Every structure is written in C-alpha cells, then in structure tokens.
Tab-separated table of C-alpha atoms and ligand atoms in Angstrom:
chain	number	residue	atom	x	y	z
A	1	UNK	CA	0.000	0.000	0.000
A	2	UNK	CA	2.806	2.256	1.317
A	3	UNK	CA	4.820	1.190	-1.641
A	4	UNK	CA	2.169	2.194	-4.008
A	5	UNK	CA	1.571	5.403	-2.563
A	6	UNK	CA	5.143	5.460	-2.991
A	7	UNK	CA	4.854	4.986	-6.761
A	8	UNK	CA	1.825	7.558	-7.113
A	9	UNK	CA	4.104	10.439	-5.384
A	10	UNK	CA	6.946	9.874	-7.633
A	11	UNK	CA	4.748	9.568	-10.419
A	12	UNK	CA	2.854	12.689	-9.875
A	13	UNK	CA	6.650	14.516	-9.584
A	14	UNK	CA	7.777	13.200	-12.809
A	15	UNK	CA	4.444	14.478	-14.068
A	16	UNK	CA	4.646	17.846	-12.697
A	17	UNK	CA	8.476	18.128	-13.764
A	18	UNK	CA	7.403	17.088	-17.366
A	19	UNK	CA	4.464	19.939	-16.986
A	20	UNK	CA	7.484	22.291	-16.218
A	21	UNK	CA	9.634	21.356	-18.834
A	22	UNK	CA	6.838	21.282	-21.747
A	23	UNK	CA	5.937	24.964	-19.947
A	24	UNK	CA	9.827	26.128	-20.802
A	25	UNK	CA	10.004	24.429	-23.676
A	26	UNK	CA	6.725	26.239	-24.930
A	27	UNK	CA	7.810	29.862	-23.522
A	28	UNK	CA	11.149	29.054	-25.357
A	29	UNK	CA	9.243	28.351	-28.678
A	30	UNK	CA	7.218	31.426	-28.294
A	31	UNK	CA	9.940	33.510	-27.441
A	32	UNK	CA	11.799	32.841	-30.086
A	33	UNK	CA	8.863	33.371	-32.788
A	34	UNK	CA	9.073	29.413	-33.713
A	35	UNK	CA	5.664	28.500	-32.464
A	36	UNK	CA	2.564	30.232	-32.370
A	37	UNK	CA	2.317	30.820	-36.949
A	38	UNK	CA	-0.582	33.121	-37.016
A	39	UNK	CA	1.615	35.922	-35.453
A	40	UNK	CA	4.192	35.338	-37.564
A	41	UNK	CA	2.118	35.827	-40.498
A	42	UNK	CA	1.168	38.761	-39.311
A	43	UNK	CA	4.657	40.458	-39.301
A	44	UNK	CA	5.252	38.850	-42.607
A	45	UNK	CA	2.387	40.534	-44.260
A	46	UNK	CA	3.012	43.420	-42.707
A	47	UNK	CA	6.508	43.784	-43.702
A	48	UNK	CA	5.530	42.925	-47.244
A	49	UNK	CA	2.474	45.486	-47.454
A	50	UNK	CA	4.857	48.043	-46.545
A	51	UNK	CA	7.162	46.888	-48.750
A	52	UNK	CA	4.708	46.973	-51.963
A	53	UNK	CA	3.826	50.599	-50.467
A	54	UNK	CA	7.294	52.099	-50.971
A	55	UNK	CA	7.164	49.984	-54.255
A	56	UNK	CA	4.089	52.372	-55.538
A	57	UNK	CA	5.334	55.294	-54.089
A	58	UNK	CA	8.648	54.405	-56.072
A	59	UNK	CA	6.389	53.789	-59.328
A	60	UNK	CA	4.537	56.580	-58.997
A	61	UNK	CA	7.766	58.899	-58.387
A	62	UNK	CA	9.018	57.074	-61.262
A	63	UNK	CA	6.145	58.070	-63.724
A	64	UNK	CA	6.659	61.782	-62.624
A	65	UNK	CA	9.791	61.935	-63.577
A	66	UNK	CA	9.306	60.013	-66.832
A	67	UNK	CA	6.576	62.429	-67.962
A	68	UNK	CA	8.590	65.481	-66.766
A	69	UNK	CA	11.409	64.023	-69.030
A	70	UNK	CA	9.232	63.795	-72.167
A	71	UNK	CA	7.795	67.028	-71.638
A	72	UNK	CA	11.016	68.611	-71.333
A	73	UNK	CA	12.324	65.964	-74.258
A	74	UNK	CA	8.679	67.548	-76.648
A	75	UNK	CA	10.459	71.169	-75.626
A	76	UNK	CA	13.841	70.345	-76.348
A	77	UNK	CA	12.724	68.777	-79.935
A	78	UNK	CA	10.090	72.001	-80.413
A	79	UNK	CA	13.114	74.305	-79.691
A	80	UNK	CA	15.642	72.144	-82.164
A	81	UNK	CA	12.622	72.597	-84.892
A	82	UNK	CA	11.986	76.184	-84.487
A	83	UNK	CA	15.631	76.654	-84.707
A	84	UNK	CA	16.046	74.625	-87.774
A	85	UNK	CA	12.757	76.115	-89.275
A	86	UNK	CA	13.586	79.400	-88.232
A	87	UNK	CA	17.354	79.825	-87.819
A	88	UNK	CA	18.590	78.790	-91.218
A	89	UNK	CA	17.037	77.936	-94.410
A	90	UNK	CA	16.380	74.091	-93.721
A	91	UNK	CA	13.106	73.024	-94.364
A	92	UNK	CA	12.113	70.944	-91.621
A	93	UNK	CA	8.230	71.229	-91.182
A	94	UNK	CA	5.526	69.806	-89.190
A	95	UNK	CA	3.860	66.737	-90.862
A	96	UNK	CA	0.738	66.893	-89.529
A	97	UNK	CA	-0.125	70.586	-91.274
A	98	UNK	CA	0.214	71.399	-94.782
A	99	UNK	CA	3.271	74.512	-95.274
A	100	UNK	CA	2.176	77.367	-97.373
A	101	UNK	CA	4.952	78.401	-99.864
A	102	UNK	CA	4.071	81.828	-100.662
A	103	UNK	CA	5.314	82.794	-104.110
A	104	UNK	CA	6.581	86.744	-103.841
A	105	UNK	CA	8.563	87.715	-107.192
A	106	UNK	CA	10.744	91.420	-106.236
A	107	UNK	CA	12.658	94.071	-107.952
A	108	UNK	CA	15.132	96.523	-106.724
A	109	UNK	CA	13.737	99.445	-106.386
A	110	UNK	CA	13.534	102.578	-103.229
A	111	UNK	CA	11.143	100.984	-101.298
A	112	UNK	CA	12.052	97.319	-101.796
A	113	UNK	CA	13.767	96.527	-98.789
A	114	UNK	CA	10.633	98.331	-96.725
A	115	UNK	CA	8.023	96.171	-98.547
A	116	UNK	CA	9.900	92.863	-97.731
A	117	UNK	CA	10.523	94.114	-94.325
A	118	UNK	CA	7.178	94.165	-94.008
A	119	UNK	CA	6.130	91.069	-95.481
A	120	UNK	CA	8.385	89.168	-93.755
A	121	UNK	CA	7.085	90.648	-90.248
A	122	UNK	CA	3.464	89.355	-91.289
A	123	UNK	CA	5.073	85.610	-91.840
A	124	UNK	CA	7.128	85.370	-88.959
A	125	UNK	CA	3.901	85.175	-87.081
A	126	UNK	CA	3.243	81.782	-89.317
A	127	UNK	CA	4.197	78.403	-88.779
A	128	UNK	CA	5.125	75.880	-91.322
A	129	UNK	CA	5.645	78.617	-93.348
A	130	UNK	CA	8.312	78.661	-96.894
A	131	UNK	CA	8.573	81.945	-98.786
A	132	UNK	CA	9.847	81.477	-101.801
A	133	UNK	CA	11.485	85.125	-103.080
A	134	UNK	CA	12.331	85.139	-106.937
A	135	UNK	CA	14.151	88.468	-107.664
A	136	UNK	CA	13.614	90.387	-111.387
A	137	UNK	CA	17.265	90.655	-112.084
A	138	UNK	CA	19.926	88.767	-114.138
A	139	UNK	CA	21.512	87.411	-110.399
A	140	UNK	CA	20.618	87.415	-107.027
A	141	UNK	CA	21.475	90.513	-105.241
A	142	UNK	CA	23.348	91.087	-101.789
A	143	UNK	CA	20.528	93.492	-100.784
A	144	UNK	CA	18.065	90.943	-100.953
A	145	UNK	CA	20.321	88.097	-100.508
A	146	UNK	CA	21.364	89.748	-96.594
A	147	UNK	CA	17.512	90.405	-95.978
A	148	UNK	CA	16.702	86.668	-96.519
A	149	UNK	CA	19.784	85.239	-94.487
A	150	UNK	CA	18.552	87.463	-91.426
A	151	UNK	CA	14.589	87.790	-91.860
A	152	UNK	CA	14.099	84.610	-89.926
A	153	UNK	CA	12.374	82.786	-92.337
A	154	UNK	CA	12.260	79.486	-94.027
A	155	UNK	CA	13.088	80.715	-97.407
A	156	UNK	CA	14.434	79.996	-100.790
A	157	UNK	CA	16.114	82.805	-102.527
A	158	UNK	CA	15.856	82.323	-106.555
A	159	UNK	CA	16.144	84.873	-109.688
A	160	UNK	CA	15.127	85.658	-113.384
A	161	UNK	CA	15.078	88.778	-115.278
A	162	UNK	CA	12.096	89.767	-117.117
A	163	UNK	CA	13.497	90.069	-120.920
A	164	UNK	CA	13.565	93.733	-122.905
A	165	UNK	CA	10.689	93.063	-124.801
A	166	UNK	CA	8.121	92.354	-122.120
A	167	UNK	CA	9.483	94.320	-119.357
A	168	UNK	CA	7.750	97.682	-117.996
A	169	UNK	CA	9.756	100.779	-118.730
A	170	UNK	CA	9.902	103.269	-115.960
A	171	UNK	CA	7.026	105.218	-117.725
A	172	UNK	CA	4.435	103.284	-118.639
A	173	UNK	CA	1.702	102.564	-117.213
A	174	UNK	CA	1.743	99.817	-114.916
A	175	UNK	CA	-0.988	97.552	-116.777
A	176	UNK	CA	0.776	98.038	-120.264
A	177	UNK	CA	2.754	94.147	-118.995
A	178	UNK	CA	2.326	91.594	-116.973
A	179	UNK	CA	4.698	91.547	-113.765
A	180	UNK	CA	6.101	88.791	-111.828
A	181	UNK	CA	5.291	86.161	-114.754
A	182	UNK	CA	8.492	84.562	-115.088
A	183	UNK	CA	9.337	84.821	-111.504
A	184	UNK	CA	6.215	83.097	-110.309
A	185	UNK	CA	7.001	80.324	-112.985
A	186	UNK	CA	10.551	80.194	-111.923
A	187	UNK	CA	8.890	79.711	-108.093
A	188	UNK	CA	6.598	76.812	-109.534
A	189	UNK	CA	9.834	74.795	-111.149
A	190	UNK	CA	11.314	74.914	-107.872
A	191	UNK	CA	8.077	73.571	-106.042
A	192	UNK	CA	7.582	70.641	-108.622
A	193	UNK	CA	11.339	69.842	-108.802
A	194	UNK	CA	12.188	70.191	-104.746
A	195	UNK	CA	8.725	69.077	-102.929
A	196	UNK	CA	6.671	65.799	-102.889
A	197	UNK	CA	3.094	66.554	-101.816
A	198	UNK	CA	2.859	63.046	-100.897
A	199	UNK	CA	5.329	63.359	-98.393
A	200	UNK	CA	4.311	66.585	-97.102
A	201	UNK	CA	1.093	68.617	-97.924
A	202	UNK	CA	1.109	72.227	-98.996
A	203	UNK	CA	-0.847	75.442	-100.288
A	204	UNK	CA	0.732	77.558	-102.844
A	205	UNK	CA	-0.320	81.012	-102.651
A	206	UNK	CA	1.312	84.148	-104.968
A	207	UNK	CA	2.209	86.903	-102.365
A	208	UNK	CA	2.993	90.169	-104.311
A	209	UNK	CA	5.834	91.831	-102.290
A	210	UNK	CA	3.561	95.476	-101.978
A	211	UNK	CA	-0.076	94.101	-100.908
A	212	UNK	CA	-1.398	93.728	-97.278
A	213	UNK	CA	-2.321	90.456	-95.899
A	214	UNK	CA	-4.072	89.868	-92.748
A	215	UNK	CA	-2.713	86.851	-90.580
A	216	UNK	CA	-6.380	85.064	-90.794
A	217	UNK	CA	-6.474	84.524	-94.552
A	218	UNK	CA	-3.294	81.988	-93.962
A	219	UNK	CA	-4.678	79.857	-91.237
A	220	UNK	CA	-8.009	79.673	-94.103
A	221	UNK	CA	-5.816	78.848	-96.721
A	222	UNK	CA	-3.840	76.298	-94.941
A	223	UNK	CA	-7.066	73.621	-95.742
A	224	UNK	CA	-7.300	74.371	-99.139
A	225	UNK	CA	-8.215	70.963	-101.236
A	226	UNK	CA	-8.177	72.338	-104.570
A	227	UNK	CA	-8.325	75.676	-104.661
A	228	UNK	CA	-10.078	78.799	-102.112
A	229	UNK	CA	-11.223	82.045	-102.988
A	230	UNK	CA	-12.027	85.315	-100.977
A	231	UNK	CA	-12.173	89.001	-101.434
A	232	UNK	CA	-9.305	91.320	-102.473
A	233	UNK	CA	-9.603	95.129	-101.289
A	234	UNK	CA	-8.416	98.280	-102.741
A	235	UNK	CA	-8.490	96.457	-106.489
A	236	UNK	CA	-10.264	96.379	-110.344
A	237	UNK	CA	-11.108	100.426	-109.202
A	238	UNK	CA	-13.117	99.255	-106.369
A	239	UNK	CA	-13.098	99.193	-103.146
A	240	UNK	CA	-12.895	95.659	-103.259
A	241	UNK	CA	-13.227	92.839	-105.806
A	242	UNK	CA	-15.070	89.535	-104.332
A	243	UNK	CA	-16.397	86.053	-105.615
A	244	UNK	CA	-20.278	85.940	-105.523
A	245	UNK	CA	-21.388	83.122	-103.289
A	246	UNK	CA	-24.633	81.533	-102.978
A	247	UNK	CA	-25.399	78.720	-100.418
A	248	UNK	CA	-21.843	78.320	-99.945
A	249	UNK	CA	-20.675	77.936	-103.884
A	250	UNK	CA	-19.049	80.294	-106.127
A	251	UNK	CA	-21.189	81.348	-109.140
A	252	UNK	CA	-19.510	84.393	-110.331
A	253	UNK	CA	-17.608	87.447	-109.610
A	254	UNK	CA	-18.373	90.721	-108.620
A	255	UNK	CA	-15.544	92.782	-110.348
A	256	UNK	CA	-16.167	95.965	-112.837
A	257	UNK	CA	-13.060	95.188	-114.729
A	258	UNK	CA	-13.872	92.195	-117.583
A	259	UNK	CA	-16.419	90.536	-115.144
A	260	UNK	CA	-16.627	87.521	-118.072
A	261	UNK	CA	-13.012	86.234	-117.286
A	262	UNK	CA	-13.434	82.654	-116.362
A	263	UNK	CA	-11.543	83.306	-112.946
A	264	UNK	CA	-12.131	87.712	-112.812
A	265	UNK	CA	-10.154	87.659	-109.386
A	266	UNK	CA	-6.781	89.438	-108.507
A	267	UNK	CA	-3.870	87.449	-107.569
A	268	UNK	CA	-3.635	88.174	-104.005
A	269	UNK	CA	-7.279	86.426	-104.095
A	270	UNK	CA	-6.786	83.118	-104.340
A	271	UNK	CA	-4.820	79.836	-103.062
A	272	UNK	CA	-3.992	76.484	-104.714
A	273	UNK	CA	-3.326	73.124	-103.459
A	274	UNK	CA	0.233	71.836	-104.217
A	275	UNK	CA	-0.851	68.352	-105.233
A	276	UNK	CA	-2.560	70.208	-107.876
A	277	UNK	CA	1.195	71.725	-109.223
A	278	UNK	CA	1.815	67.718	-109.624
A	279	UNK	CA	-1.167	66.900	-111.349
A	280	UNK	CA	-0.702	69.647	-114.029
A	281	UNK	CA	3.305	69.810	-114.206
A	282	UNK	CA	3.249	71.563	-117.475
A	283	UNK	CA	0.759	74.905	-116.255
A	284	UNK	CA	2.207	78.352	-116.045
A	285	UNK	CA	2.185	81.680	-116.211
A	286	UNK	CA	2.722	83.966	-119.421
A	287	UNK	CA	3.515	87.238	-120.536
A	288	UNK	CA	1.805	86.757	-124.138
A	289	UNK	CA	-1.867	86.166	-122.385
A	290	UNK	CA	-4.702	88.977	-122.308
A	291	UNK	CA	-4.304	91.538	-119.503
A	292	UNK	CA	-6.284	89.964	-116.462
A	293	UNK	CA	-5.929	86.660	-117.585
A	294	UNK	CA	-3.110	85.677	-115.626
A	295	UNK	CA	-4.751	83.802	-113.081
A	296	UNK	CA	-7.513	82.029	-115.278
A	297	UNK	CA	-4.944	81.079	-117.511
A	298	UNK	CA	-3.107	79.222	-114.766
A	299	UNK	CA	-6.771	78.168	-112.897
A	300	UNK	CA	-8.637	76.903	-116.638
A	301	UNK	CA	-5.354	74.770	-117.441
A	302	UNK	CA	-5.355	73.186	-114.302
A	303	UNK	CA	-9.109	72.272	-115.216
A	304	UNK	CA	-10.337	74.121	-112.155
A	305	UNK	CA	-14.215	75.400	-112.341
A	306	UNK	CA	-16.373	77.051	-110.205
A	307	UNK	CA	-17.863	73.964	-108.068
A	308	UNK	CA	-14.054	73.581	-107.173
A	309	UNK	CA	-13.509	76.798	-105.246
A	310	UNK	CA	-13.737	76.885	-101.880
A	311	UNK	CA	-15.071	80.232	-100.720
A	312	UNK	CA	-13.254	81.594	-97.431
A	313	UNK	CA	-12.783	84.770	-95.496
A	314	UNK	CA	-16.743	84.327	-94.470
A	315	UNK	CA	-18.265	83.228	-97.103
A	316	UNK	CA	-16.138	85.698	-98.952
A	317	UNK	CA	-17.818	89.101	-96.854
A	318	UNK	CA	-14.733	89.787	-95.417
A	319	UNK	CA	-11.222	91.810	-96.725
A	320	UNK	CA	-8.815	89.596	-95.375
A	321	UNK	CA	-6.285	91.125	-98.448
A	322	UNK	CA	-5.352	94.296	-99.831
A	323	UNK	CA	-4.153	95.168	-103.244
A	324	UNK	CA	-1.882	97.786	-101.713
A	325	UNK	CA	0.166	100.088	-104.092
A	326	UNK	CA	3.130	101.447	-102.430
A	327	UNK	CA	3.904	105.002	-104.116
A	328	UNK	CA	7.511	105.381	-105.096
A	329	UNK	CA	9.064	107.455	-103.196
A	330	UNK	CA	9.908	111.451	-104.428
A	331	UNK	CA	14.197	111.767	-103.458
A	332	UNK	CA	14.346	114.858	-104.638
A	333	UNK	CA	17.142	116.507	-102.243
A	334	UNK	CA	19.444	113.844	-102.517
A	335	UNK	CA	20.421	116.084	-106.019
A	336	UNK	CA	20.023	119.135	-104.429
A	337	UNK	CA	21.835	118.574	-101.436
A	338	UNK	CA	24.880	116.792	-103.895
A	339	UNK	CA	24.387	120.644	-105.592
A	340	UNK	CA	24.600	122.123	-102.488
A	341	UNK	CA	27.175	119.996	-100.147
A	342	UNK	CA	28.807	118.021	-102.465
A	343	UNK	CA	26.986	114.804	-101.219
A	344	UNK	CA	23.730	113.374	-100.899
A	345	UNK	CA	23.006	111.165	-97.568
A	346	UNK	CA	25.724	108.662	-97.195
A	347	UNK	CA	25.223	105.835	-99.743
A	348	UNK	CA	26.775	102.870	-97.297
A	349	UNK	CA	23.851	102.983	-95.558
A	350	UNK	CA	21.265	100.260	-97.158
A	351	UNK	CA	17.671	101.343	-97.107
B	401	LIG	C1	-1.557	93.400	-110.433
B	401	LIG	C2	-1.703	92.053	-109.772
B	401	LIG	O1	-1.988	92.246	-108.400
B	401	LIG	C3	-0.412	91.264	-109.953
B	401	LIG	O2	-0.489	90.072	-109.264
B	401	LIG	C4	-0.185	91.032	-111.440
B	401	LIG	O3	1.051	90.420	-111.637
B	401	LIG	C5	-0.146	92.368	-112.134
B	401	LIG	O4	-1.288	93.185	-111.806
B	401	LIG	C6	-0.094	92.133	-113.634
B	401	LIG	O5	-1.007	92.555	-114.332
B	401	LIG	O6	0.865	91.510	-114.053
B	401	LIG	P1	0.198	95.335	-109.656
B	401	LIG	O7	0.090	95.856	-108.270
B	401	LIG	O8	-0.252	96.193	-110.755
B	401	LIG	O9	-0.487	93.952	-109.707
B	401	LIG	O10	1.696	94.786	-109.955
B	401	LIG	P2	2.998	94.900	-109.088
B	401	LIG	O11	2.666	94.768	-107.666
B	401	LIG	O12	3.751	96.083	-109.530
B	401	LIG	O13	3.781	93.580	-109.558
B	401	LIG	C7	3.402	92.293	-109.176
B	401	LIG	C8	4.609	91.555	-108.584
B	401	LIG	O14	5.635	91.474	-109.564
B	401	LIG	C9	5.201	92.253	-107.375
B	401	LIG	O15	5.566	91.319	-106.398
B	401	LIG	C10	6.417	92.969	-107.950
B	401	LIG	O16	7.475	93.117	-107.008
B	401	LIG	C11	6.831	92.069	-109.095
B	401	LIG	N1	7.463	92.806	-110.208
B	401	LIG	C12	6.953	93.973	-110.681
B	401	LIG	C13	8.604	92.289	-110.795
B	401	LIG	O17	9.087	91.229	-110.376
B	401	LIG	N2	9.196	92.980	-111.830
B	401	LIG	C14	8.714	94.163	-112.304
B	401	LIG	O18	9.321	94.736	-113.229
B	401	LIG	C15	7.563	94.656	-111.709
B	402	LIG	MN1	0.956	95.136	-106.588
C-alpha cells in the first residue's frame, strides 16, 4: 500500500516536472517566434504590405519623372525645330499641317527693302511657313540676298530677269505688262522639282511683295483641297473685288473690270493646293496672255471650275487682303543737297 503510494508520489513529480519542462520548452518556442504561426504571419504581411507601399510610391515617383522628361524631351525637340525652321534655311516642317509656300517675285527698287521688311514681319507670325522670293534681275542681289539670311524665315532665294521686250519701262503705265510672270514660274519649277506633296502637304499662294495680308487669310488657306477664294480690297477700281457666293458655292464674280473672265479675281485672291502643281506639271504663267488673264490662264489649265472653289474669309464678306500700291518714293534733295554739299546722304547705308 505504502509502496504504491510510494509509486503515485513519484509519479505525480515526474508528471509535474514534465508539466514544467513542456511549460519552458513552450515559452522558449514562443519567445523565439518558432511557435505560435498566425503571429508570424502577421509580421510577414506586414513587412511585405509596406514593402509593396514604398514599391508604388517608387512607381509613382518614377512616372513623374518620366513624364517630366518627355515634356522637357517635346520642348527640347520644339526648340531644335523652331531653330532649324527658323534659324537657317532648312526646311524641316511639321507633318501633320500642310506649309504654305508663298510665291513673292521682287525688284530693286527705293522701297524694296521696306516692302519685304514688311512682309516678312506678317510671316514670322506663321508656322510651317516657306517663302519662296524670286528676284527680277539677271543674279541674285546682296541686298536681298542679306535680308533673306537674317529675316528669320524658311526661305528659298531664286532669280530671273524679265526680258527687254516684255518688261515695264519706268514710264508706262503699270498695266501696259504683266509683272512677276516669269518669276512666279521660276517659283513653280522649284516647287515641282524640290517638294513631294505626298510626303508633305502644302498650299501655294502668290504673295505680291507690296499688298497687305491679314494673318487670318493663312490659317483659311492652310485647308485648301483644290483651290479657295475670298475678297481682295483696294483692287479692279473698287473698293474691293469679291467672288459671288450663294449657299456656300461660287457662281460668279463681282468685279467691274472684264467681269466675263473665267476666274475675274486678282492674284492676291486666291490659293492652290500643291498636289494640284503635280497633277498639271506643265501649267504656267505667261507674258503673251490677255491683260487679267493671268490667273484664269493658270486656274482653266489646271481644269479648275467654279464647283471647285472653296469660298473663305466668311463666305467671302470679309477683306482679309489688300491690293496695296506702295507710291515710289519722291528723293528729290538727294540732287540738291549733292548741288549744295557736295553729297547726298551717305550711300553705305542700305535702305
Ligand atoms: C496686279 C496684280 O496684283 C499682280 O499680281 C499682277 O502680276 C499684275 O497686276 C499684272 O497685271 O501683271 P500690280 O500691283 O499692278 O499687280 O503689280 P505689281 O505689284 O507692280 O507687280 C506684281 C509683282 O511682280 C510684285 O511682287 C512685284 O514686285 C513684281 N514685279 C513687278 C517684278 O518682279 N518685276 C517688275 O518689273 C515689276
Ligand atoms: Mn501690286
């Protein structure tokens, strides 16, 4: 009996010291983050969510910058272009908008160098812009040669003189012959020899170096498909020469001056696609055509009519143009002051 309660004692010890041992073995576990999972898993996903946090915040830093990069990248490129469009005379134009080459035939004379001044201070507000100058003399000259290589301008500088026989004598009266006829067709063998209207679309238009253009009319022209149309003021004797429109189609011209020409508009009045150059390669100007038929000779043998035109400017009520006439200028005292002093005003100075 004794014995066995002997055994029981013992017995419960051993039990009690294996309760204490499983007890430290179990705090040890815990201590040491083997046991108890759940926790664990807790400070694992924790660790990782914060983790993925400073992951987006990286991403999202990351993005920032990258746009900031190609925004400063777009200005860097925009800057290169203006440069190159600008800066020199490198035709490097935006694709997605046709370029207007305006057509502008010149001849020396005192107020040259003011009229293309002031042309070229109307273009520089344009963009994809190429001015093609064409010069009536037998070679290009430094005057107008300097102007171009510091007007700012995409430009190309060409020349032609107007032969004897057709040219305009100092005294006669300025619709006795055409002007500007070779020139412009000098300006049109460039075009068809240097562009590709596939590559890059374009509107021709023939800018005489003394008329007034508002900036609007070029932002209308720049859609031309075939060929637009709008008013000219200060022309024909009137105050301004138009296109008659009716529900938005051209049906005839109001003009006092030979109203039955097939196109009776001025040349400041109109603007031509450049595909159209391509189509008709062999159409040009020329000095042995009626007076006023300048432009429908070039229009007709491009087998333009009326349901082509595409009026603009309003529906053609507005002057967007003006058939400006500078008047020459009277230098009288340069010879009386030579008389009087010896010497006019100094000629090294270019006006
Ligand atoms: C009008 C029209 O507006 C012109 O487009 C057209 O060429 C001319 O009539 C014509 O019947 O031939 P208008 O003002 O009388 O024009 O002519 P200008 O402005 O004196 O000359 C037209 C263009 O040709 C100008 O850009 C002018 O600089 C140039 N031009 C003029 C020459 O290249 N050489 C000349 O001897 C005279
Ligand atoms: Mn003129």
């Amino acid at each position: 009996m004794s014995g066995g309660m002997y055994l029981k004692r013992s017995a419960r010890i051993w039990y009690l010291y294996f309760a204490i041992i499983l007890l430290v073995f179990m705090c040890f576990l815990v201590n040491f983050g083997v046991w108890c999972p759940s926790e664990n898993e807790q400070k694992l996903e924790n660790l990782l969510s914060r983790y993925r946090e400073q992951i987006k915040e990286k991403d999202q830093k990351y993005t920032e910058v990258k746009d900031s990069l190609r925004k400063s990248e777009k200005k860097v490129e925009d800057l290169i272009l203006y440069l190159e469009v600008r800066g020199k005379n490198n035709r490097v134009f935006d694709k997605s908008m046709p370029v207007i080459y305006a057509i502008t035939p010149t001849y020396y004379r005192g107020v040259q160098k003011a009229e293309l001044t002031r042309l070229s201070q109307t273009f520089l507000h344009l963009p994809n812009f190429h001015w093609i100058v064409i010069e009536d003399s037998s070679s290009k000259t430094q005057l107008v040669a300097d102007f171009l290589s510091q007007c700012g301008l995409s430009y190309t500088h060409l020349n032609i003189l107007t032969p004897k026989e057709v040219k305009l004598k100092p005294d006669d009266p300025n619709w006795l012959k055409p002007r500007g006829v070779l020139q412009r067709n000098v300006g049109l063998s460039w075009l068809r020899k240097n562009l590709d209207p596939e590559v890059q679309p374009g509107v021709v238009y023939f800018a005489d170096d003394d008329n007034t253009y508002d900036l609007k009319i070029f932002e209308q022209m720049r859609k031309t498909k075939v060929v637009s149309v709008w008013p000219v003021g200060l022309v024909g004797g009137l105050r301004f020469e138009r296109p008659i429109v009716k529900n938005g189609k051209v049906t005839g011209w109001f003009t006092y001056w030979k109203p039955d020409r097939p196109f009776a508009l001025d040349m400041a009045g109109f603007a031509v696609n450049l595909q159209l150059f391509f189509t008709y390669p062999e159409v040009e100007f020329s000095n042995y055509v009626k007076r006023g038929y300048q432009e429908s000779t070039v229009l007709s043998g491009m087998m333009v009519t009326l349901d082509d035109l595409e009026p603009l400017a309003d529906n053609c009520t507005k002057v967007l143009v003006w058939h400006t006439r500078t008047e020459a200028p009277k230098l009288t005292s340069e010879d009386k002051m030579k008389r009087k002093f010896g010497h006019g005003s100094d000629p090294n100075v270019e006006v």
